[in-house]
PDB file of C-alpha atoms in Angstrom:
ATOM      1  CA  UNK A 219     -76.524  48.434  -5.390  1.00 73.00           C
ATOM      2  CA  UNK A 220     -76.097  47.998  -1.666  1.00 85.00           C
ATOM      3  CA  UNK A 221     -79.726  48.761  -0.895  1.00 87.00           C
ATOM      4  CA  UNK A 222     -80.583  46.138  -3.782  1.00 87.00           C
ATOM      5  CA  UNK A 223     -78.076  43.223  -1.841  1.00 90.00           C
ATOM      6  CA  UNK A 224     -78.965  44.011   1.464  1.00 93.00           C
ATOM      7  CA  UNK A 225     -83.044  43.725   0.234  1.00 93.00           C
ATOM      8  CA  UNK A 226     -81.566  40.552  -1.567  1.00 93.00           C
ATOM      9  CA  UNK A 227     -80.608  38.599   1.303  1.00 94.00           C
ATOM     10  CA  UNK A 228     -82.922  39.495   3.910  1.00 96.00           C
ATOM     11  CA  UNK A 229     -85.337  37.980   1.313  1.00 96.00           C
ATOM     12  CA  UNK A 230     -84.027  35.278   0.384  1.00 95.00           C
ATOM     13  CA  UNK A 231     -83.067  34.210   3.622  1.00 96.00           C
ATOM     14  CA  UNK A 232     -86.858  34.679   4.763  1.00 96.00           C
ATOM     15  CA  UNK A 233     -87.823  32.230   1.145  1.00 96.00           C
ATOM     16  CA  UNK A 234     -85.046  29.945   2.660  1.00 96.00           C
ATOM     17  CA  UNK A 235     -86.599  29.413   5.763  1.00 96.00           C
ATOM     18  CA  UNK A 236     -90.221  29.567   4.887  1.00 96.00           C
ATOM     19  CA  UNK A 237     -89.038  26.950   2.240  1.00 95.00           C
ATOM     20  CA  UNK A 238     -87.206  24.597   5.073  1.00 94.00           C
ATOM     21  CA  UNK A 239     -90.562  24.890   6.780  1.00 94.00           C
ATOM     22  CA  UNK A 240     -93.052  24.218   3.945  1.00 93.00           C
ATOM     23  CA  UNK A 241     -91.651  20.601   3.425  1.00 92.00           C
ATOM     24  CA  UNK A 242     -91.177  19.657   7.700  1.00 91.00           C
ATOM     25  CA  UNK A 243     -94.113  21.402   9.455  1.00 90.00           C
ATOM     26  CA  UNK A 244     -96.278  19.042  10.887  1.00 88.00           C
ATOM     27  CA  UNK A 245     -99.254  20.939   9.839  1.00 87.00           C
ATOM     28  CA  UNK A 246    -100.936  21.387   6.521  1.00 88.00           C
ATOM     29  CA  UNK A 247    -102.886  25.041   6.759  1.00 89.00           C
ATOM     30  CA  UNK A 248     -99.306  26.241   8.349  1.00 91.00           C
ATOM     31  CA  UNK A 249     -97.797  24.703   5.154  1.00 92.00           C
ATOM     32  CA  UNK A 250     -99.980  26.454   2.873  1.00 93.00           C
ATOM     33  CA  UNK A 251     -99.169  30.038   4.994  1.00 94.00           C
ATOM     34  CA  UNK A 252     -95.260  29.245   4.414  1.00 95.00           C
ATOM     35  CA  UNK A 253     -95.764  28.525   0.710  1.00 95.00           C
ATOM     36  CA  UNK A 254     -97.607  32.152   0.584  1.00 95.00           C
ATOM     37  CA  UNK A 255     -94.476  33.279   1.977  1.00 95.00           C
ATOM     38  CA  UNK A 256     -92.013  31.768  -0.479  1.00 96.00           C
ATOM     39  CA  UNK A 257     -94.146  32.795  -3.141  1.00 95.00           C
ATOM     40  CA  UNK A 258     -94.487  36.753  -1.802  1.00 95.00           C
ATOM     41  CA  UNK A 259     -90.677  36.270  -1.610  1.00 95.00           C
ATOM     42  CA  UNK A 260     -90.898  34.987  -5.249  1.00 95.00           C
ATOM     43  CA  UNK A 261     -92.359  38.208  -6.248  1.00 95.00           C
ATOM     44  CA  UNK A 262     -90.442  40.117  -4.206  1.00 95.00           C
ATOM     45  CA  UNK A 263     -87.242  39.233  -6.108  1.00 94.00           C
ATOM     46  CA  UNK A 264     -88.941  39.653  -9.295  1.00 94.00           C
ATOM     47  CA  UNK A 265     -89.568  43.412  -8.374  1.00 92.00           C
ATOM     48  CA  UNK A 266     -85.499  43.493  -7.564  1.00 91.00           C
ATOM     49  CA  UNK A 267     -85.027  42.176 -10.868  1.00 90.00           C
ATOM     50  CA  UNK A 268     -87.502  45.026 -12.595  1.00 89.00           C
ATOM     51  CA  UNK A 269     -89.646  42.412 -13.856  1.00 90.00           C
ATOM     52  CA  UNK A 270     -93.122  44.687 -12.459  1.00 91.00           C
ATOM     53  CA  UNK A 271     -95.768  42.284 -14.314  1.00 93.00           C
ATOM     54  CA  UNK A 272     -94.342  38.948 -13.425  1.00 94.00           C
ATOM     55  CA  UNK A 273     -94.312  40.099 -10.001  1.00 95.00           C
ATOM     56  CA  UNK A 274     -97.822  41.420 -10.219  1.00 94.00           C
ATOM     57  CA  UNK A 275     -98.673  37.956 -12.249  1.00 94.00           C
ATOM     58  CA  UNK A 276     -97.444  36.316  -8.889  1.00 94.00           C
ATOM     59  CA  UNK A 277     -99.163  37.643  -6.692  1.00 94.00           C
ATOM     60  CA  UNK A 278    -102.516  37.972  -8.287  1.00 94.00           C
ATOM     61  CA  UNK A 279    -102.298  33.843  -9.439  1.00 92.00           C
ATOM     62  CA  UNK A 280    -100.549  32.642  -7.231  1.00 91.00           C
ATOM     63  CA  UNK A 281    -101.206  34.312  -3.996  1.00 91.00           C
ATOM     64  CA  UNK A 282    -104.281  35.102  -4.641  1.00 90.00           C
ATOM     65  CA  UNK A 283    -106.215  32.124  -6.643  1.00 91.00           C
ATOM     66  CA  UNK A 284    -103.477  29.231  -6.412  1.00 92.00           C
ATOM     67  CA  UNK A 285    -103.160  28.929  -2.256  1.00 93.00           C
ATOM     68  CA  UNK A 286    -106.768  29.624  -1.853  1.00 92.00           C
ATOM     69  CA  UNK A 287    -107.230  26.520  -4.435  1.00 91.00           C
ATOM     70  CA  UNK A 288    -105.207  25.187  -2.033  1.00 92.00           C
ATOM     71  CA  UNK A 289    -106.703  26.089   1.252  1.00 91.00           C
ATOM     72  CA  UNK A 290    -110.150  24.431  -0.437  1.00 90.00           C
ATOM     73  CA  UNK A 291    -108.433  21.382  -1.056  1.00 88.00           C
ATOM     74  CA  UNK A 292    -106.890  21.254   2.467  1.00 88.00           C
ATOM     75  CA  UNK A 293    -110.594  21.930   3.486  1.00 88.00           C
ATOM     76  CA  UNK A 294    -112.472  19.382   1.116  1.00 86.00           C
ATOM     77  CA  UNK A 295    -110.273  16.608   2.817  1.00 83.00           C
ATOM     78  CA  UNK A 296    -111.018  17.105   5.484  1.00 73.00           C
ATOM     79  CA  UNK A 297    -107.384  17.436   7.245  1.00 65.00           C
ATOM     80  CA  UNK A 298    -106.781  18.296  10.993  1.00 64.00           C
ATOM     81  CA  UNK A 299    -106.683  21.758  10.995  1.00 62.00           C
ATOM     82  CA  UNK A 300    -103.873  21.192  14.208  1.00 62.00           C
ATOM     83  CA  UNK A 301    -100.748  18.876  14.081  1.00 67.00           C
ATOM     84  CA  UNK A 302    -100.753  15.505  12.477  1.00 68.00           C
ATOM     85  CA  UNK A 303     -97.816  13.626  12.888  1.00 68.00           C
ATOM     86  CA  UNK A 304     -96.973  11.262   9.803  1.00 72.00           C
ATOM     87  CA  UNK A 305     -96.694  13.232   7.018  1.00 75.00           C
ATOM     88  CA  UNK A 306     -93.657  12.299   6.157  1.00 79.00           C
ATOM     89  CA  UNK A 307     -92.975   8.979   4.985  1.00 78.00           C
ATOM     90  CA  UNK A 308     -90.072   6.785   5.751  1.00 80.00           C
ATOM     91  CA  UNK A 309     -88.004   7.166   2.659  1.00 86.00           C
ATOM     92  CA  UNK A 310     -87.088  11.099   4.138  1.00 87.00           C
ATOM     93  CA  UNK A 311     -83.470  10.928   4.636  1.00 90.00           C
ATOM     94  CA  UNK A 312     -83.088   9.313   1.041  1.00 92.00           C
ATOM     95  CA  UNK A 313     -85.372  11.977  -0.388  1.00 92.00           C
ATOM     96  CA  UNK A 314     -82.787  14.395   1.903  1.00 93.00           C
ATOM     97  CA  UNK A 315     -80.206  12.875   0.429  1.00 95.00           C
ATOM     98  CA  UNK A 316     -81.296  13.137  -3.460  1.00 94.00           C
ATOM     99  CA  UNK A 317     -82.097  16.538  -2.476  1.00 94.00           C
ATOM    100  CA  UNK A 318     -78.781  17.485  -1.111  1.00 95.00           C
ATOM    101  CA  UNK A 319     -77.047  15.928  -4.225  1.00 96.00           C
ATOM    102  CA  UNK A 320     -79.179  18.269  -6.471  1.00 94.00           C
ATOM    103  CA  UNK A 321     -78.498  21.004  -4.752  1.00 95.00           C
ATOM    104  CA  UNK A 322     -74.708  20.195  -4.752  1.00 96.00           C
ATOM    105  CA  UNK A 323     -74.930  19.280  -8.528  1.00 96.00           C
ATOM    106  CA  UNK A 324     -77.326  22.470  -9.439  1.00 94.00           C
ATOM    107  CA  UNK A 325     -74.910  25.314  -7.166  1.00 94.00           C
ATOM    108  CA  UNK A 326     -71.650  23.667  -8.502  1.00 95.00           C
ATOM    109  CA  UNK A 327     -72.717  23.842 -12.466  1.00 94.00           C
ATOM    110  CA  UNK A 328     -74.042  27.156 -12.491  1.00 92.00           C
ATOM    111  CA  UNK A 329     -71.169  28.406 -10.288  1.00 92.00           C
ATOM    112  CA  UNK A 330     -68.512  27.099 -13.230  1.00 92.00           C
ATOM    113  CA  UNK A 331     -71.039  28.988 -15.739  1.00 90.00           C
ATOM    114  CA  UNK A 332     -71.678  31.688 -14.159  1.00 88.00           C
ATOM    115  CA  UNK A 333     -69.976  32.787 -11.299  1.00 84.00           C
ATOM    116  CA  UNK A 334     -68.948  36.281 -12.351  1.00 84.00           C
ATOM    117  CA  UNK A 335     -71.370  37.556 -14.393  1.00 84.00           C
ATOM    118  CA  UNK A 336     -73.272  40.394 -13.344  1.00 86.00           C
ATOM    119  CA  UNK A 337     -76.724  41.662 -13.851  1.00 84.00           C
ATOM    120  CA  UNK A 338     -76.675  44.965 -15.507  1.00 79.00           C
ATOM    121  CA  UNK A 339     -79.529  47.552 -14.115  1.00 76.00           C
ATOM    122  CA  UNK A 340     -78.500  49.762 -15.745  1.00 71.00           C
ATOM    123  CA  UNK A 341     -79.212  48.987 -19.402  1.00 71.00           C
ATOM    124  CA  UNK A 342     -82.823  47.376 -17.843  1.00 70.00           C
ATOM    125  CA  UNK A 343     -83.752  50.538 -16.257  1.00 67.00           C
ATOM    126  CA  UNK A 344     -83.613  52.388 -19.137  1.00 69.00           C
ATOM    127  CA  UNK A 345     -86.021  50.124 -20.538  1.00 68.00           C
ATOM    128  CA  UNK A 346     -88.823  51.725 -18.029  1.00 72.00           C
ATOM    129  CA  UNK A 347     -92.233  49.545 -18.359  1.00 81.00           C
ATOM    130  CA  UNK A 348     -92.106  45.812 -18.684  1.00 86.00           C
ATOM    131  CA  UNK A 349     -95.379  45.562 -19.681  1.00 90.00           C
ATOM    132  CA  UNK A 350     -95.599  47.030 -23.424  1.00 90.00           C
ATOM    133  CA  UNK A 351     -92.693  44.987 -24.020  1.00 90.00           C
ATOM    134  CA  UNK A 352     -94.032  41.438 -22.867  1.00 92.00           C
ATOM    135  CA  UNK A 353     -97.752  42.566 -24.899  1.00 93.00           C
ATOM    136  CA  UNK A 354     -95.669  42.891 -28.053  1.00 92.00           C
ATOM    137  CA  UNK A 355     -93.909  39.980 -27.165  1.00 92.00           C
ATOM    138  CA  UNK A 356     -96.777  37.698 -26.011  1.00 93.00           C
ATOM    139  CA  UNK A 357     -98.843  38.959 -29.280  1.00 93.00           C
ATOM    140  CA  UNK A 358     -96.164  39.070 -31.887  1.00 92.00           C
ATOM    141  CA  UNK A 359     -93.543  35.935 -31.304  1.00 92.00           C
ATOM    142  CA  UNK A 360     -95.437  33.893 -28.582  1.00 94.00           C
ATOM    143  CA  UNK A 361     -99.187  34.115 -30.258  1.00 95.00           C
ATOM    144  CA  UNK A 362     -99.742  30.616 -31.049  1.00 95.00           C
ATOM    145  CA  UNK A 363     -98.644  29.538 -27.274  1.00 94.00           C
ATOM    146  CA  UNK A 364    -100.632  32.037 -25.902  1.00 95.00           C
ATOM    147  CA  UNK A 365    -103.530  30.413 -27.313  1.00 95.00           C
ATOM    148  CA  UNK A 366    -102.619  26.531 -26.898  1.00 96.00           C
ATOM    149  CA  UNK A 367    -102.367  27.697 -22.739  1.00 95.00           C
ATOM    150  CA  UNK A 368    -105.633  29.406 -23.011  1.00 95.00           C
ATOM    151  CA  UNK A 369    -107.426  25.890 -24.577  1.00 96.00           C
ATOM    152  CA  UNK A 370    -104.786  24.281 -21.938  1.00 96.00           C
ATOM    153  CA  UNK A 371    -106.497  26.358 -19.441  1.00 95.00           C
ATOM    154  CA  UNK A 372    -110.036  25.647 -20.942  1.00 95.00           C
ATOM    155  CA  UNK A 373    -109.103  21.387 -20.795  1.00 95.00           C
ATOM    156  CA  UNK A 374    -107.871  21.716 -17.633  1.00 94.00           C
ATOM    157  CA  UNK A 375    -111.005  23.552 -16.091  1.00 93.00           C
ATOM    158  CA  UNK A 376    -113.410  21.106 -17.886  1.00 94.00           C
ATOM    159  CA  UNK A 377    -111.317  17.985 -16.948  1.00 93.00           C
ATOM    160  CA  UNK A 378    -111.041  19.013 -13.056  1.00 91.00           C
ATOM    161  CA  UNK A 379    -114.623  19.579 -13.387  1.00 90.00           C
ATOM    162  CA  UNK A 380    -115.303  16.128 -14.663  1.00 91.00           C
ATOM    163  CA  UNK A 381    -112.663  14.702 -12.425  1.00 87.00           C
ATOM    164  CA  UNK A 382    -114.048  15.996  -9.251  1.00 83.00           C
ATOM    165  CA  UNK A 383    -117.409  15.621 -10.226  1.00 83.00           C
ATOM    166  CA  UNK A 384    -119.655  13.333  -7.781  1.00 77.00           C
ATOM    167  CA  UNK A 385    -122.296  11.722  -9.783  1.00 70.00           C
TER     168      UNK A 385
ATOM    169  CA  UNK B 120     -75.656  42.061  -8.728  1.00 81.00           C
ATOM    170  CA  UNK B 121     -74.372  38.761  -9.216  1.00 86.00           C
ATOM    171  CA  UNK B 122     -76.612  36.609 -11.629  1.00 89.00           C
ATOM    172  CA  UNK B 123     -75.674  33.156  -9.010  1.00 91.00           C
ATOM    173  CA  UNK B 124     -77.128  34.819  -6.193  1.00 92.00           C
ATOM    174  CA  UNK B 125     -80.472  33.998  -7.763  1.00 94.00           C
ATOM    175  CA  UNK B 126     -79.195  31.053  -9.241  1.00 94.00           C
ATOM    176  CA  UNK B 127     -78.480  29.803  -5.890  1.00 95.00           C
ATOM    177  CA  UNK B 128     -81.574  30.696  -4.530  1.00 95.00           C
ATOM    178  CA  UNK B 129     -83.275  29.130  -6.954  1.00 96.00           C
ATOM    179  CA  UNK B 130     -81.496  25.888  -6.931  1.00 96.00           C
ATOM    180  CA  UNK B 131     -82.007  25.927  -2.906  1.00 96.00           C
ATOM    181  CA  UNK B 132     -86.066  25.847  -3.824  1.00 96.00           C
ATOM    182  CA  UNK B 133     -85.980  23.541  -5.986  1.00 96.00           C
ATOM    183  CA  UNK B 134     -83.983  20.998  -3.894  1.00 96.00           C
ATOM    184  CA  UNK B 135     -86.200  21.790  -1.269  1.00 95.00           C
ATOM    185  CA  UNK B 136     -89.015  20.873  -3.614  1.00 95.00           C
ATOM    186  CA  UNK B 137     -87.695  17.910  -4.756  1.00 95.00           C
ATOM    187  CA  UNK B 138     -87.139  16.743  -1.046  1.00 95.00           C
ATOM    188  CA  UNK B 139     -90.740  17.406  -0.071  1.00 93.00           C
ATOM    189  CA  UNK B 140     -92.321  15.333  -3.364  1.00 93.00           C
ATOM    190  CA  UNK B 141     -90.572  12.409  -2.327  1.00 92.00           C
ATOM    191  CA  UNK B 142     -91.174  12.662   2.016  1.00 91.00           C
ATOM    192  CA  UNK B 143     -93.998  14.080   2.141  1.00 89.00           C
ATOM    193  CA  UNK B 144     -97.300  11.697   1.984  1.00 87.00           C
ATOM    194  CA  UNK B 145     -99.880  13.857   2.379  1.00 88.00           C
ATOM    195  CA  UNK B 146    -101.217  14.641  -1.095  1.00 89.00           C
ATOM    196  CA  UNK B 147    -102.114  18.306  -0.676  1.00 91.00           C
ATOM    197  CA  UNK B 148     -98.245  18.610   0.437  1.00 92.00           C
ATOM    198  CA  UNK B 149     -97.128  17.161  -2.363  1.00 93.00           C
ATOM    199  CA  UNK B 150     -98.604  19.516  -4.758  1.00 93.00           C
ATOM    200  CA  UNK B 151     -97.475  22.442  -2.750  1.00 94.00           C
ATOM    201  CA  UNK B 152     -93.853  21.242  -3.251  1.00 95.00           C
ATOM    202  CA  UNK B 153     -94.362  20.975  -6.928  1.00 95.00           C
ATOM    203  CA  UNK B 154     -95.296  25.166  -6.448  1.00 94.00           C
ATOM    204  CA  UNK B 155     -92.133  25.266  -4.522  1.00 94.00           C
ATOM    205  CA  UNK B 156     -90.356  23.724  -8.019  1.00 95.00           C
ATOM    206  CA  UNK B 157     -92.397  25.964 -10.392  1.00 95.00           C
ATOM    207  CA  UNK B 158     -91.219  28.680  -8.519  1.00 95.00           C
ATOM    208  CA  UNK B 159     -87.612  27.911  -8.592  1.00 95.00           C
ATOM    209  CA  UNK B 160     -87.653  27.822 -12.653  1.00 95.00           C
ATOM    210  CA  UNK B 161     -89.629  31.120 -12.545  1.00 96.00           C
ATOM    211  CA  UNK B 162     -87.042  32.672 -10.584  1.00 96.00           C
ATOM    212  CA  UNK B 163     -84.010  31.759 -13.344  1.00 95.00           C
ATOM    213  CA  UNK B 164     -86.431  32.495 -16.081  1.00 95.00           C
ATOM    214  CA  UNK B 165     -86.662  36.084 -15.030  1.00 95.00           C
ATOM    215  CA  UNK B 166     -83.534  35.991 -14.023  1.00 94.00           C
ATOM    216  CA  UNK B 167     -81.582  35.062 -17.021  1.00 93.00           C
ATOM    217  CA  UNK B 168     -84.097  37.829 -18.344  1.00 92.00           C
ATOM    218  CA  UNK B 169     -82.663  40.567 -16.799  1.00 90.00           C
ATOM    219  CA  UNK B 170     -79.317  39.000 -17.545  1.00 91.00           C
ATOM    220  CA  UNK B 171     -79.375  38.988 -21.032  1.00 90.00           C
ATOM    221  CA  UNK B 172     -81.986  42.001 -21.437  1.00 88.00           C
ATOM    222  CA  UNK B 173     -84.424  39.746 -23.100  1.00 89.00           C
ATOM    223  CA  UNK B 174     -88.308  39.990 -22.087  1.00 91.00           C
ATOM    224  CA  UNK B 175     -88.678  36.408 -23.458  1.00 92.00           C
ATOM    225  CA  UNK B 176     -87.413  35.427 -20.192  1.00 93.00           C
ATOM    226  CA  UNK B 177     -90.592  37.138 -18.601  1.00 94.00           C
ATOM    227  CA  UNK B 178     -92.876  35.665 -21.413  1.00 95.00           C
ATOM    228  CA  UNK B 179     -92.270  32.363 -20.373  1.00 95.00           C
ATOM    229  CA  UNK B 180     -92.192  32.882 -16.893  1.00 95.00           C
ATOM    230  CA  UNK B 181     -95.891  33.992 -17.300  1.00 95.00           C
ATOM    231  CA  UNK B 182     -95.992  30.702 -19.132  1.00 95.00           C
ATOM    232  CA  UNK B 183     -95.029  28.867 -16.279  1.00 95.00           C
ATOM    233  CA  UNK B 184     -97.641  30.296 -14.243  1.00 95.00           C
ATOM    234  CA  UNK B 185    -100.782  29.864 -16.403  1.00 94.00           C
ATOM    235  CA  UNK B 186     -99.450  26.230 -16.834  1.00 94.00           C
ATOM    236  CA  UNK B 187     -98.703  26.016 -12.960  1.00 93.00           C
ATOM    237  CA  UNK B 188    -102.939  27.334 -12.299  1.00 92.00           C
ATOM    238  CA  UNK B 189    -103.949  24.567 -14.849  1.00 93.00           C
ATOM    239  CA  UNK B 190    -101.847  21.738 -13.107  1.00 93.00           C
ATOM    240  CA  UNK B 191    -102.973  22.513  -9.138  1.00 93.00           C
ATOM    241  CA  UNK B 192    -106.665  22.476 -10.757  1.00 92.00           C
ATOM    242  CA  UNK B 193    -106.525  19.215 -12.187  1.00 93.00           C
ATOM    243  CA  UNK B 194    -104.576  17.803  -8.992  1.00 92.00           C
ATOM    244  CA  UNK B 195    -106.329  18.942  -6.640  1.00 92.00           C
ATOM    245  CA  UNK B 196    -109.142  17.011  -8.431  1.00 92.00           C
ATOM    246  CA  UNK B 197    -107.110  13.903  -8.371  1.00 91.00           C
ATOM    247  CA  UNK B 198    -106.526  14.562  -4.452  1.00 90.00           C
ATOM    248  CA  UNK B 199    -110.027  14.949  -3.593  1.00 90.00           C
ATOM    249  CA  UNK B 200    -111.183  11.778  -6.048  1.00 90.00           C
ATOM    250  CA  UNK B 201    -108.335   9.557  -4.028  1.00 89.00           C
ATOM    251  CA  UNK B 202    -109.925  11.143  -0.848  1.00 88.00           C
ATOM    252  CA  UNK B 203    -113.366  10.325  -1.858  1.00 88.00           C
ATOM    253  CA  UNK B 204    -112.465   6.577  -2.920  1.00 87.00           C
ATOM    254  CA  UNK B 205    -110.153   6.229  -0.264  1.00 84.00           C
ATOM    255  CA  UNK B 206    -111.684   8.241   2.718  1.00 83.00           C
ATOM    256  CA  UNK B 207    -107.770   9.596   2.579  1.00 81.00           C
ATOM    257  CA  UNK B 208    -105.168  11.377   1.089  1.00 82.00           C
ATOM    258  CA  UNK B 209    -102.047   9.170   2.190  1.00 84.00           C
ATOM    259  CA  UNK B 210    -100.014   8.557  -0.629  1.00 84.00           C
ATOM    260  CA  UNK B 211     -98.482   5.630   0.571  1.00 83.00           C
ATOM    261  CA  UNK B 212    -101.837   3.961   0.420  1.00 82.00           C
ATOM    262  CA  UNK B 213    -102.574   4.686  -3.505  1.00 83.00           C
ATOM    263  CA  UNK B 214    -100.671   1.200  -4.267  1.00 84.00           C
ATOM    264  CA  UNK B 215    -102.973  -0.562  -6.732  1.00 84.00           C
ATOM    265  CA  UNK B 216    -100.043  -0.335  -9.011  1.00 85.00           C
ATOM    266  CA  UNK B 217     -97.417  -2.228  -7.144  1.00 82.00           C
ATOM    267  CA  UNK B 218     -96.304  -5.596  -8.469  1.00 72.00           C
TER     268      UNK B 218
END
């Protein structure tokens, strides 16, 4: 359980600061490389939590199709590649603000709900695999969702397609 | 473990999120925050999975993520039609809108 905290913190305090950094560096391909580490970190807490396919999930979507999505659109606009200063707008300390007051709000509710519960590993453990579970899961109780996201996915391919389309 | 420690964590990304949707101007930025928000539910989703030893938890999760792939597509799109119209991608600019 040590191992497990001490793993904890040293990654959430790398998603912390990769996180700080995603929303002030003054450069947009360094922004996308920070939100590849928050979302490594992402998956990286998932594993602590035994959820194995999630975590795979991540990195495979996200990692690997999502931020290179995003690397094409930094690309297709044509953005300077080195600093640019302004982008940020001048309402930042108010957004700083609201953000500050939901993360006050957010830390103080679930602390009153749940600030001594405790995960238990050990009853998750002996669940082994997380995989057969979710199929039988996904397929029995969550079929008709699985297929709205896969015509969601279908709209949303056709629609960018359209969008984006020069004609 | 405690379940707040990734309660916390989560709330901290999503804050940060939040913050970066409404400073940042660049739209490319902008979507990446909304990631940084997707994230943060992902990470109580599975959370509160392993919490109450539920794999619906994880179902939705995955959920989030197929939704999340769909949504960057179709903004990105957006981004690069504003860019195309408006040789940029400053949000501040896109004010056809304002009274």
């Amino acid at each position: 359980m040590i191992a497990q905290n001490i793993a904890f913190g040293v990654i959430a305090a790398t998603m912390v600061g990769a996180a700080i950094r995603l929303v002030t560096t003054q450069n947009v391909v360094r922004a996308a490389l920070f939100l590849v580490l928050v979302l490594a970190g992402a998956a990286a807490q998932f594993l602590l939590l035994s959820a194995d396919f999630v975590a795979i999930v991540q990195v495979l979507v996200y990692i690997g199709a999502i931020v290179v999505l995003f690397l094409f659109g930094i690309m297709l606009t044509r953005a300077p590649i080195g600093r640019d200063v302004g982008l940020d707008n001048e309402q930042r300390w108010l957004a700083a603000l609201v953000g500050a007051l939901l993360l006050g709000v957010i830390v103080y509710v679930t602390n009153d709900a749940f600030g001594s519960d405790k995960i238990n590993f050990g009853r998750i453990a002996s669940a082994g695999h997380t995989t057969p579970s979710i199929a039988v899961s996904i397929f029995q109780s969550y079929v008709v969702p699985f297929e709205v996201v896969s015509v969601l996915l279908l709209a949303a391919l056709v629609g960018s397609i359209v969008v984006a389309r020069r004609d | 473990m405690y379940l707040n420690q990734f309660l916390f964590l989560s709330a901290f990304l999503f804050a940060t999120g939040v913050y970066g949707v409404l400073a940042r101007r660049n739209g490319v930025l902008v979507l990446m925050s909304i990631e940084l928000i997707l994230t943060a539910v992902n990470i109580n989703l599975v959370a509160f999975s392993a919490f109450h030893n539920n794999i619906a938890g994880q179902v939705f999760a995955l959920f989030v993520i197929a939704v999340a792939a769909a949504e960057v597509g179709v903004g990105l799109a957006i981004v690069l039609l504003i860019y195309r119209n408006k040789q940029s991608i400053d949000l501040t600019d896109v004010d056809v809108m304002k009274g």
